[in-house]
Structures are given as structure tokens and as C-alpha cells.
Short mmCIF file of C-alpha atoms and ligand atoms in Angstrom, two decimals:
data_model
loop_
_atom_site.label_atom_id
_atom_site.label_comp_id
_atom_site.label_asym_id
_atom_site.label_seq_id
_atom_site.Cartn_x
_atom_site.Cartn_y
_atom_site.Cartn_z
CA LEU A 1 0.22 -0.12 0.11
CA ASN A 2 1.37 3.38 -0.97
CA VAL A 3 0.26 5.98 1.16
CA ALA A 4 1.51 9.36 0.24
CA LYS A 5 3.02 10.78 3.20
CA ASN A 6 3.48 14.33 4.51
CA ASN A 7 7.10 13.77 4.47
CA ASP A 8 10.14 15.47 5.22
CA ARG A 9 10.41 17.33 2.15
CA THR A 10 7.66 19.49 3.45
CA PRO A 11 9.08 22.93 3.07
CA LEU A 12 9.54 24.57 6.44
CA THR A 13 11.85 27.34 7.12
CA GLU A 14 12.77 28.70 10.85
CA SER A 15 10.81 31.74 10.35
CA ASP A 16 7.64 29.82 9.85
CA VAL A 17 8.19 28.05 13.10
CA ARG A 18 9.21 31.53 14.69
CA THR A 19 6.08 32.95 13.46
CA ALA A 20 3.81 30.32 14.63
CA VAL A 21 5.43 30.13 18.08
CA GLU A 22 5.51 33.50 18.56
CA ALA A 23 1.90 33.69 18.09
CA LEU A 24 1.25 31.48 21.29
CA VAL A 25 -0.10 32.98 24.43
CA ASP A 26 1.60 32.45 27.84
CA PRO A 27 -1.14 31.95 30.19
CA VAL A 28 0.33 33.57 33.26
CA LEU A 29 1.54 36.77 31.43
CA GLU A 30 -1.53 36.67 29.24
CA MET A 31 0.90 37.55 26.32
CA SER A 32 2.27 36.43 23.39
CA LEU A 33 5.45 34.31 23.46
CA GLY A 34 6.69 36.88 20.89
CA LYS A 35 5.91 39.94 22.83
CA ALA A 36 7.06 38.22 25.91
CA GLY A 37 10.73 37.66 24.60
CA PHE A 38 10.49 33.87 25.20
CA VAL A 39 11.24 32.51 21.88
CA GLN A 40 15.34 32.12 21.67
CA ALA A 41 16.80 29.88 18.97
CA ILE A 42 14.74 27.76 16.49
CA SER A 43 16.16 25.20 14.23
CA VAL A 44 15.11 23.34 11.40
CA ASP A 45 16.56 20.27 9.49
CA ASP A 46 15.22 17.52 7.52
CA ALA A 47 14.99 15.24 10.78
CA GLU A 48 14.33 17.67 13.81
CA VAL A 49 12.57 20.98 14.63
CA GLN A 50 14.27 22.65 17.88
CA VAL A 51 12.48 25.46 19.76
CA GLN A 52 14.05 26.89 22.71
CA LEU A 53 12.30 29.20 25.03
CA GLU A 54 13.55 31.23 27.56
CA LEU A 55 11.52 31.62 30.82
CA PRO A 56 11.34 33.91 33.81
CA SER A 57 12.13 30.94 35.87
CA PRO A 58 13.31 27.43 35.63
CA VAL A 59 9.89 26.75 37.68
CA TRP A 60 7.66 28.67 35.40
CA ARG A 61 4.18 26.99 36.38
CA PRO A 62 2.85 26.66 32.66
CA ARG A 63 6.08 25.20 31.12
CA ASN A 64 4.74 21.81 30.15
CA GLU A 65 1.24 23.54 29.04
CA LEU A 66 3.66 25.52 26.79
CA LYS A 67 5.15 22.62 25.55
CA SER A 68 1.93 21.07 24.42
CA ARG A 69 0.82 24.18 22.92
CA ILE A 70 3.95 24.46 20.83
CA HIS A 71 3.30 20.62 19.78
CA GLU A 72 -0.23 21.40 18.86
CA ALA A 73 0.61 24.32 16.83
CA LEU A 74 3.41 22.72 15.05
CA GLU A 75 2.04 19.26 14.42
CA SER A 76 0.68 19.72 10.84
CA LYS A 77 3.61 21.80 9.75
CA ILE A 78 6.61 19.59 10.57
CA GLY A 79 5.80 16.85 8.47
CA GLU A 80 7.81 13.43 9.59
CA ARG A 81 10.35 15.80 11.56
CA SER A 82 10.46 15.39 15.30
CA LEU A 83 9.90 18.11 17.58
CA LYS A 84 11.79 19.01 20.57
CA VAL A 85 10.85 21.75 22.98
CA VAL A 86 13.77 22.95 25.18
CA PHE A 87 13.67 25.43 28.03
CA ALA A 88 16.09 27.96 29.57
CA SER A 89 15.49 30.52 31.76
CA ARG A 90 16.77 33.88 33.09
CA VAL A 91 15.54 34.91 36.38
CA LEU A 92 15.25 38.67 36.67
CA PRO A 93 15.14 40.82 39.93
CA SER A 94 11.10 41.29 41.03
CA ARG A 95 12.40 44.93 42.63
CA PRO A 96 14.77 46.08 40.22
CA GLU A 97 15.21 49.17 42.26
CA ALA A 98 16.75 46.67 45.04
CA ALA A 99 20.22 47.12 43.35
CA ALA A 100 20.54 50.43 45.08
CA GLY A 101 23.28 50.92 48.05
CA GLU A 102 20.91 50.29 51.29
CA ASN A 103 20.10 46.60 50.03
CA LEU A 104 22.80 44.28 52.07
CA ILE A 105 22.45 41.51 49.58
CA PRO A 106 22.84 43.35 46.36
CA GLY A 107 23.87 39.94 44.19
CA ALA A 108 20.46 38.45 45.08
CA LYS A 109 17.69 39.14 42.60
CA ASN A 110 15.08 37.94 44.70
CA VAL A 111 14.39 37.64 48.57
CA VAL A 112 11.89 35.13 49.89
CA LEU A 113 10.78 35.00 53.46
CA PHE A 114 9.36 32.36 55.19
CA ALA A 115 7.49 33.13 58.26
CA SER A 116 5.12 32.17 61.03
CA GLY A 117 3.76 33.65 63.91
CA LYS A 118 3.68 30.34 65.59
CA GLY A 119 6.57 28.02 66.33
CA GLY A 120 7.08 24.60 65.25
CA VAL A 121 4.63 24.82 62.05
CA GLY A 122 7.18 23.88 59.58
CA LYS A 123 9.00 27.13 58.22
CA SER A 124 12.38 25.61 58.05
CA THR A 125 10.93 22.39 56.44
CA VAL A 126 9.18 24.44 53.70
CA ALA A 127 11.93 26.68 53.21
CA VAL A 128 14.50 23.89 52.98
CA ASN A 129 12.45 22.22 50.66
CA VAL A 130 11.60 25.16 48.30
CA ALA A 131 15.11 25.97 48.33
CA ALA A 132 16.38 22.42 47.26
CA ALA A 133 13.27 22.22 44.59
CA LEU A 134 14.43 25.67 43.06
CA ALA A 135 18.26 24.72 43.08
CA ASP A 136 17.38 21.10 41.69
CA ALA A 137 15.73 22.96 38.71
CA GLY A 138 18.61 24.74 37.92
CA ALA A 139 18.02 28.29 39.89
CA LYS A 140 21.20 29.75 41.76
CA VAL A 141 19.93 29.51 45.31
CA GLY A 142 21.03 30.81 48.77
CA LEU A 143 19.24 29.75 51.92
CA LEU A 144 20.33 31.81 55.10
CA ASP A 145 19.07 30.73 58.23
CA ALA A 146 17.64 34.08 60.11
CA ASP A 147 16.66 31.95 63.01
CA ILE A 148 19.44 32.99 65.18
CA TYR A 149 18.18 31.46 68.60
CA GLY A 150 17.14 28.10 67.02
CA PRO A 151 19.00 27.47 63.89
CA SER A 152 17.55 24.47 62.03
CA ILE A 153 19.62 24.45 58.93
CA PRO A 154 22.75 22.68 60.10
CA THR A 155 20.46 19.73 61.12
CA MET A 156 18.54 19.78 57.96
CA PHE A 157 21.68 19.48 55.82
CA GLY A 158 24.14 17.89 57.86
CA ALA A 159 25.50 19.51 60.92
CA LYS A 160 29.34 19.23 60.61
CA LEU A 161 29.42 22.15 57.94
CA ARG A 162 31.97 24.97 58.64
CA PRO A 163 32.08 28.09 56.46
CA GLU A 164 35.44 29.43 55.34
CA VAL A 165 36.62 32.85 55.89
CA VAL A 166 38.32 34.83 53.00
CA ASP A 167 39.83 38.33 53.05
CA ASN A 168 37.48 38.86 55.98
CA ARG A 169 34.26 37.51 54.17
CA LEU A 170 32.35 34.46 55.14
CA ILE A 171 32.03 31.82 52.28
CA PRO A 172 28.69 29.76 52.33
CA VAL A 173 28.77 26.13 52.58
CA THR A 174 27.30 24.71 49.37
CA ARG A 175 25.05 21.82 49.75
CA TYR A 176 23.31 20.18 46.76
CA GLY A 177 23.93 23.25 44.92
CA ILE A 178 22.49 25.51 47.31
CA LYS A 179 24.49 28.19 49.20
CA LEU A 180 23.96 28.05 53.26
CA MET A 181 24.55 29.95 55.88
CA SER A 182 23.50 29.66 59.59
CA ILE A 183 24.75 30.93 63.04
CA GLY A 184 24.81 27.20 63.97
CA PHE A 185 27.66 26.57 61.66
CA ILE A 186 29.55 29.13 63.68
CA VAL A 187 28.75 28.78 67.13
CA ASN A 188 26.85 26.29 69.04
CA PRO A 189 23.07 26.93 69.44
CA GLU A 190 23.37 27.30 73.25
CA GLU A 191 25.97 29.80 72.90
CA ALA A 192 23.44 31.94 70.51
CA MET A 193 20.70 31.44 72.97
CA VAL A 194 22.18 33.83 75.36
CA TRP A 195 22.74 36.88 73.01
CA ARG A 196 20.49 39.86 73.54
CA GLY A 197 18.60 41.37 70.93
CA PRO A 198 21.12 43.93 69.55
CA MET A 199 23.69 41.11 69.21
CA LEU A 200 21.34 39.09 67.34
CA THR A 201 20.56 41.92 64.81
CA GLY A 202 23.98 42.50 64.47
CA ALA A 203 24.75 38.62 63.64
CA LEU A 204 21.77 38.76 60.99
CA MET A 205 23.20 42.14 59.59
CA GLN A 206 26.62 40.41 59.14
CA PHE A 207 25.07 37.25 57.39
CA MET A 208 23.79 39.53 54.95
CA ARG A 209 26.50 42.10 54.41
CA ASP A 210 29.65 39.80 55.08
CA VAL A 211 28.95 36.80 53.42
CA GLU A 212 29.99 36.49 49.85
CA TRP A 213 26.67 35.25 48.38
CA GLY A 214 27.61 36.01 44.82
CA GLU A 215 25.16 36.20 42.49
CA LEU A 216 21.70 34.49 43.26
CA ASP A 217 18.52 34.09 41.55
CA TYR A 218 16.59 33.43 44.82
CA ILE A 219 17.95 33.81 48.53
CA ILE A 220 15.57 31.98 50.91
CA LEU A 221 15.04 33.32 54.44
CA ASP A 222 14.21 30.97 57.14
CA LEU A 223 12.95 33.35 59.99
CA PRO A 224 12.54 32.65 63.42
CA PRO A 225 8.66 32.35 64.94
CA GLY A 226 6.85 35.65 65.76
CA THR A 227 6.62 39.23 64.60
CA GLY A 228 9.70 40.82 66.15
CA ASP A 229 13.15 42.45 65.87
CA VAL A 230 14.41 40.16 63.12
CA GLN A 231 11.37 40.94 60.99
CA LEU A 232 11.83 44.41 61.07
CA THR A 233 15.66 44.43 60.62
CA LEU A 234 15.05 42.35 57.61
CA ALA A 235 12.60 44.76 56.25
CA GLN A 236 14.54 47.72 56.64
CA ASN A 237 17.92 46.39 55.32
CA ILE A 238 16.87 44.35 52.16
CA LYS A 239 14.40 44.70 49.23
CA VAL A 240 12.53 41.51 50.22
CA SER A 241 10.38 40.34 47.39
CA GLY A 242 7.64 38.53 49.41
CA ALA A 243 7.02 36.40 52.27
CA VAL A 244 5.41 33.19 52.56
CA LEU A 245 3.16 32.34 55.51
CA VAL A 246 3.48 29.20 56.93
CA SER A 247 0.65 27.73 59.05
CA THR A 248 -0.95 24.60 60.47
CA PRO A 249 -4.60 24.13 60.07
CA GLN A 250 -5.57 24.95 63.77
CA ASP A 251 -7.42 28.23 64.74
CA VAL A 252 -4.39 28.98 67.19
CA ALA A 253 -1.94 28.87 64.38
CA LEU A 254 -4.02 30.68 61.97
CA MET A 255 -4.48 33.42 64.30
CA ASP A 256 -0.96 34.12 63.87
CA VAL A 257 -1.57 34.12 60.17
CA VAL A 258 -3.44 37.31 60.86
CA ARG A 259 -0.78 38.92 62.69
CA GLY A 260 1.96 38.09 60.42
CA LYS A 261 0.02 39.67 57.56
CA THR A 262 -0.53 42.63 59.63
CA MET A 263 3.16 42.99 60.63
CA PHE A 264 4.38 42.53 56.89
CA ASP A 265 1.72 45.02 55.52
CA LYS A 266 2.91 47.67 57.87
CA VAL A 267 6.41 47.36 56.53
CA GLY A 268 5.53 46.88 53.09
CA ILE A 269 6.36 43.42 52.65
CA PRO A 270 4.36 41.93 49.76
CA ILE A 271 2.87 38.61 50.80
CA LEU A 272 3.05 35.65 48.11
CA GLY A 273 0.66 33.39 49.97
CA VAL A 274 -0.03 30.94 52.62
CA VAL A 275 1.47 27.30 53.09
CA GLU A 276 -0.83 25.01 55.07
CA ASN A 277 1.34 22.53 56.58
CA MET A 278 0.63 19.10 58.19
CA ALA A 279 -2.71 19.78 56.34
CA SER A 280 -3.55 15.67 56.57
CA PHE A 281 -2.02 12.48 57.32
CA THR A 282 -2.61 9.25 55.09
CA CYS A 283 -2.74 6.15 57.06
CA GLY A 284 -0.05 3.77 55.90
CA SER A 285 -2.00 0.63 56.41
CA CYS A 286 -5.29 1.65 56.04
CA GLY A 287 -5.00 4.58 53.62
CA THR A 288 -7.57 6.79 55.44
CA VAL A 289 -6.88 10.79 55.36
CA HIS A 290 -6.60 12.11 58.71
CA HIS A 291 -7.06 15.78 59.42
CA ILE A 292 -5.23 15.97 62.79
CA PHE A 293 -5.24 19.65 63.03
CA ALA A 294 -8.68 20.20 61.75
CA GLU A 295 -9.48 20.67 58.30
CA GLY A 296 -9.40 23.26 55.56
CA GLY A 297 -8.86 26.22 57.94
CA ALA A 298 -6.08 27.72 56.39
CA ARG A 299 -7.88 27.71 52.89
CA LYS A 300 -10.99 29.69 54.33
CA LEU A 301 -8.78 32.02 56.35
CA ALA A 302 -6.45 32.85 52.98
CA GLU A 303 -9.69 33.57 51.18
CA LYS A 304 -10.53 36.21 54.14
CA LEU A 305 -7.41 37.74 53.95
CA ARG A 306 -7.23 37.37 50.17
CA LEU A 307 -4.10 35.46 49.73
CA PRO A 308 -3.54 32.51 47.82
CA VAL A 309 -2.81 28.95 49.48
CA LEU A 310 0.16 28.03 47.66
CA ALA A 311 -0.08 24.31 48.56
CA GLU A 312 -1.51 22.05 51.31
CA VAL A 313 1.60 19.53 52.65
CA PRO A 314 0.64 16.35 54.28
CA LEU A 315 2.02 15.33 57.22
CA GLU A 316 4.35 12.53 56.35
CA VAL A 317 6.96 10.68 58.03
CA SER A 318 9.46 10.66 55.32
CA ALA A 319 9.26 14.37 55.37
CA ARG A 320 10.15 14.56 58.94
CA GLU A 321 13.13 11.71 58.46
CA SER A 322 14.41 13.76 55.65
CA ALA A 323 14.54 16.89 57.85
CA ASP A 324 16.56 14.93 60.21
CA SER A 325 19.01 13.13 58.10
CA GLY A 326 20.45 16.03 56.36
CA ARG A 327 19.03 15.45 52.88
CA PRO A 328 15.85 17.22 51.95
CA GLU A 329 12.69 15.27 51.22
CA VAL A 330 12.29 16.72 47.67
CA LEU A 331 15.78 15.16 46.79
CA SER A 332 15.52 12.25 48.57
CA HIS A 333 11.79 11.32 48.00
CA PRO A 334 11.01 13.35 44.97
CA ASP A 335 7.73 11.76 44.18
CA SER A 336 6.37 11.78 47.75
CA ALA A 337 3.25 13.66 48.45
CA SER A 338 4.95 16.19 50.86
CA SER A 339 7.44 16.82 47.92
CA LEU A 340 4.98 17.39 45.09
CA ALA A 341 3.24 19.97 47.69
CA PHE A 342 6.90 21.69 48.30
CA LYS A 343 7.57 21.79 44.55
CA LYS A 344 4.38 23.39 43.87
CA VAL A 345 5.24 26.26 46.49
CA ALA A 346 8.62 26.42 44.63
CA GLU A 347 6.73 27.09 41.37
CA ALA A 348 4.00 29.46 42.97
CA ILE A 349 6.92 31.52 44.11
CA GLY A 350 9.07 31.47 40.78
CA THR A 351 6.05 31.95 38.72
CA GLU A 352 4.72 34.91 40.67
CA LEU A 353 8.05 36.80 41.14
CA GLY A 354 8.87 36.12 37.53
CA LYS A 355 5.63 37.77 36.64
CA THR A 356 6.48 40.77 38.49
CA ALA A 357 9.84 40.72 37.35
CA HIS A 358 8.87 40.36 33.85
CA ARG A 359 6.51 43.56 34.36
CA ALA A 360 8.88 45.81 35.87
CA ALA A 361 11.63 44.88 32.95
CA ALA A 362 8.88 45.84 30.74
CA ALA A 363 7.68 49.12 32.30
CA PRO A 364 8.81 52.41 30.98
CA LYS A 365 11.88 53.61 33.18
CA SER A 366 9.97 56.44 35.13
CA SER A 367 13.00 59.05 35.01
CA GLY A 368 10.43 61.95 34.90
CA LEU A 369 12.48 63.29 31.96
CA LYS A 370 10.63 62.03 29.10
CA ILE A 371 11.31 63.98 25.97
CA ILE A 372 8.31 64.89 24.29
CA GLN A 373 8.72 65.18 20.37
N1 LIG B 1 4.91 18.02 56.63
C1 LIG B 1 5.59 17.65 57.55
N2 LIG B 1 5.42 16.16 57.85
C2 LIG B 1 6.17 15.31 58.88
N3 LIG B 1 7.02 16.22 59.87
C3 LIG B 1 7.20 17.48 59.38
C4 LIG B 1 6.53 18.23 58.45
N4 LIG B 1 6.53 19.50 58.53
C5 LIG B 1 7.37 19.79 59.72
N5 LIG B 1 7.67 18.57 60.22
C6 LIG B 1 8.53 18.19 61.41
O1 LIG B 1 8.03 19.25 62.50
C7 LIG B 1 9.15 19.74 63.32
C8 LIG B 1 8.97 21.18 63.31
O2 LIG B 1 9.09 21.60 62.01
P1 LIG B 1 10.20 22.92 61.42
O3 LIG B 1 11.40 23.03 62.32
O4 LIG B 1 10.31 22.90 60.23
O5 LIG B 1 9.20 24.32 62.19
P2 LIG B 1 9.48 25.57 62.32
O6 LIG B 1 8.42 26.25 62.10
O7 LIG B 1 10.98 26.06 61.46
O8 LIG B 1 9.95 25.68 64.05
P3 LIG B 1 10.88 26.94 64.46
O9 LIG B 1 9.39 27.74 65.08
O10 LIG B 1 11.19 26.01 65.90
O11 LIG B 1 11.58 27.38 63.78
C9 LIG B 1 10.32 18.96 62.68
O12 LIG B 1 10.73 17.96 63.32
C10 LIG B 1 9.74 18.71 61.07
O13 LIG B 1 10.64 17.66 60.49
MG1 LIG B 2 12.69 26.96 62.11
#
């Protein structure tokens, strides 16, 4: 049987492909890929069509959707050729004015805080896994343990790490591609416990100013619980891109979300959303889902405060074990339910900040001196 095939002699130029791809719309920016500047290299030969997109974050949420839209748009044009869609990313600063002098971490394009009013709700666990998910996706990531009294980063990455000092600057410890700094790498926790407020904020300032962070796409700050000095010091000395509020579903923890929001509003730090941690527990033997700390509370509250819920993270034994073993859950069990939720948080952050950065970069510079012709 001799079926006429739409074979590899189908004429197709790079500009045909470019035109088709550039016309597609990115669902987050609600803008054509052409206008968004996403379309990079395109190549066409007899065997293969390759499209390379440059996204505002390696965890840009609609990346898979974009891939399928490109496949659909080109399907009828490429004949027998195979199609390969390749992603690259270029993370931009969400607050470009942050390059200015008063910023203590000038090399960090985006600064994200993980906070909660109440202790023990999982800030450090979520922060560590989000940092690991971003780094694993290819971003340059730093993680600063801003919990001077009760640092957890050493335990969560392996305690015996020590930063080097070169030319009076601290070199962060690199683990799993993440640059880490914690007071726990330098003094033992009991020692830090007895520090008074000014010493604490002093140490934190040093961790921003005197650490050789280099260029970072994202720096994640794991905050101590509460709404005190540390939060204020940060707000005054760095341009924070956004804060993530972590809560468990009980009412007492949720009340602290309200307090956290009030505090961040007051100091002008945007809130990216709420993570509901320990949202549910699935029984390993019977599969029943238990809502140990009540159900859906964070969601209701977030709606009331008009904040998005970035993810609901289940209570999982492996998440706790990973935290204690020095290898983040998203790396040790990438497909566990909690890992998927952590990755969702990373994606929400990368996408939201990417959107803000893209808009900031596209906005006309307000020099106030526009020349009218
Ligand atoms: N989703 C989860 N599943 C299982 N265990 C968890 C989960 N989230 C956190 N944990 C465990 O709960 C404990 C408290 O978590 P974590 O240290 O991250 O909280 P925190 O809010 O940073 O606490 P602190 O206020 O003391 O800084 C840890 O032992 C951690 O391993
Ligand atoms: Mg903590």
C-alpha cells in the first residue's frame, strides 16, 4: 500500500516556526510568546525541529502547557520531523530598584522570607525544600538561616559544615547546589541562645553584608517564629520580594497568620501566600486520610485575607526523617506527596516573582524626564 506521506520534504523554514510559536499565548503573562521575548533559538533540518524558550524562572508554572501548545501548533507543519522543545531560564529581579546602595544582599535578585507567628509549624522544613526544589530545577539559590536563637539549617543539611573565611568575608557552605549560611555553623546553639537583641540583629546584618553570596536568582530566608526584631531588621535592610506564611490548620496557628499579615503589611513586604503544613495524614496501613489539626482552616482564612494558598503539605513520616537526616525530602523522595506540595510552592514563588519581574522590566523607566517630540 503506497500512502502519500507528508514527508520530510515538506518545506519549512525557521521563520515559519518562529511565527507560529511567537503567536502562542503564555497563560500567566497573558501575552504572546513573541511579545514576552520567550522565543530564543529555532532550528529546522530534515530530521528535527527545535524550539528553545527562555522563561522567567526554571519553575515557570505553565512550562508543560507551553510545550503542548507548541506541539499542537506545529504538528501539521513539521511533517515527519521530530519536535524538541527546550527550556532555558533567565531569572530577573522582581524589585529592580533593590540594586541600590541600602540593600545588603545586592547580588540576590529575589529575596523570599518564610515566616510564621507560631513556632514549630514547619517554616524551616518548607523553606529548605523550596530552596532545594529551586536549585534542583537549575536556579542559583541561597538559604539564610535567620533563626539566630534556634537554627535548624545545620540539622537539615548535615551539622558538621563550617564556612571558610576569605579576606574577612564568610564563604557560604554549598550543599546540593544551595549556598547556606547559619549561625549554627559558627557557634553552638546554646551559645547563641544567650545573646541579647542587639547582638542578634548584629549577627543577622553580618550574614547579609559580610557573606560572599555572589549572584543568586533566589535567596530564601528561614525566619524565627514571631513578629519581632528580626523581621523589622530585614524589612529595613533588604528589598524583600515577598513573604510566605506557613501555618498548620488549627485556629491558634491561623490567628498568627493574621498577625503575620498585619506586620508584613506595615513594613511594606508583599505576601506571596500561605502554605498549610501538616494539612492531612494518610494512614500507611488503611489509606484513610486524617485531618489531625482540623481541616481546610488555612484555606478559609486565606480567602478571607485574600491571600492565595500555595500548597497543602501533608504530614509525612519521610518528610520528618529527611529533615533529620540532612537531605531535603524533595531530593530524597522526589515523588512523595509532601515533595509534590513543596515543588508546588517553589513553582508558585518562581512564577509569581517572574511575573512581577517581567512587568518591572517591561515598564517604561520613570525617569520623570521623558522627552516629548
Ligand atoms: N509536613 C511534615 N511532615 C512531617 N513532619 C514535618 C512536616 N513539617 C514539619 N515537620 C517536622 O516538624 C518539626 C518542626 O518543623 P520545623 O522545624 O520545620 O518548624 P519551624 O516552624 O521551622 O519551627 P521553629 O519555629 O522552631 O523554627 C520538625 O521535626 C519537622 O521535621
Ligand atoms: Mg525553624
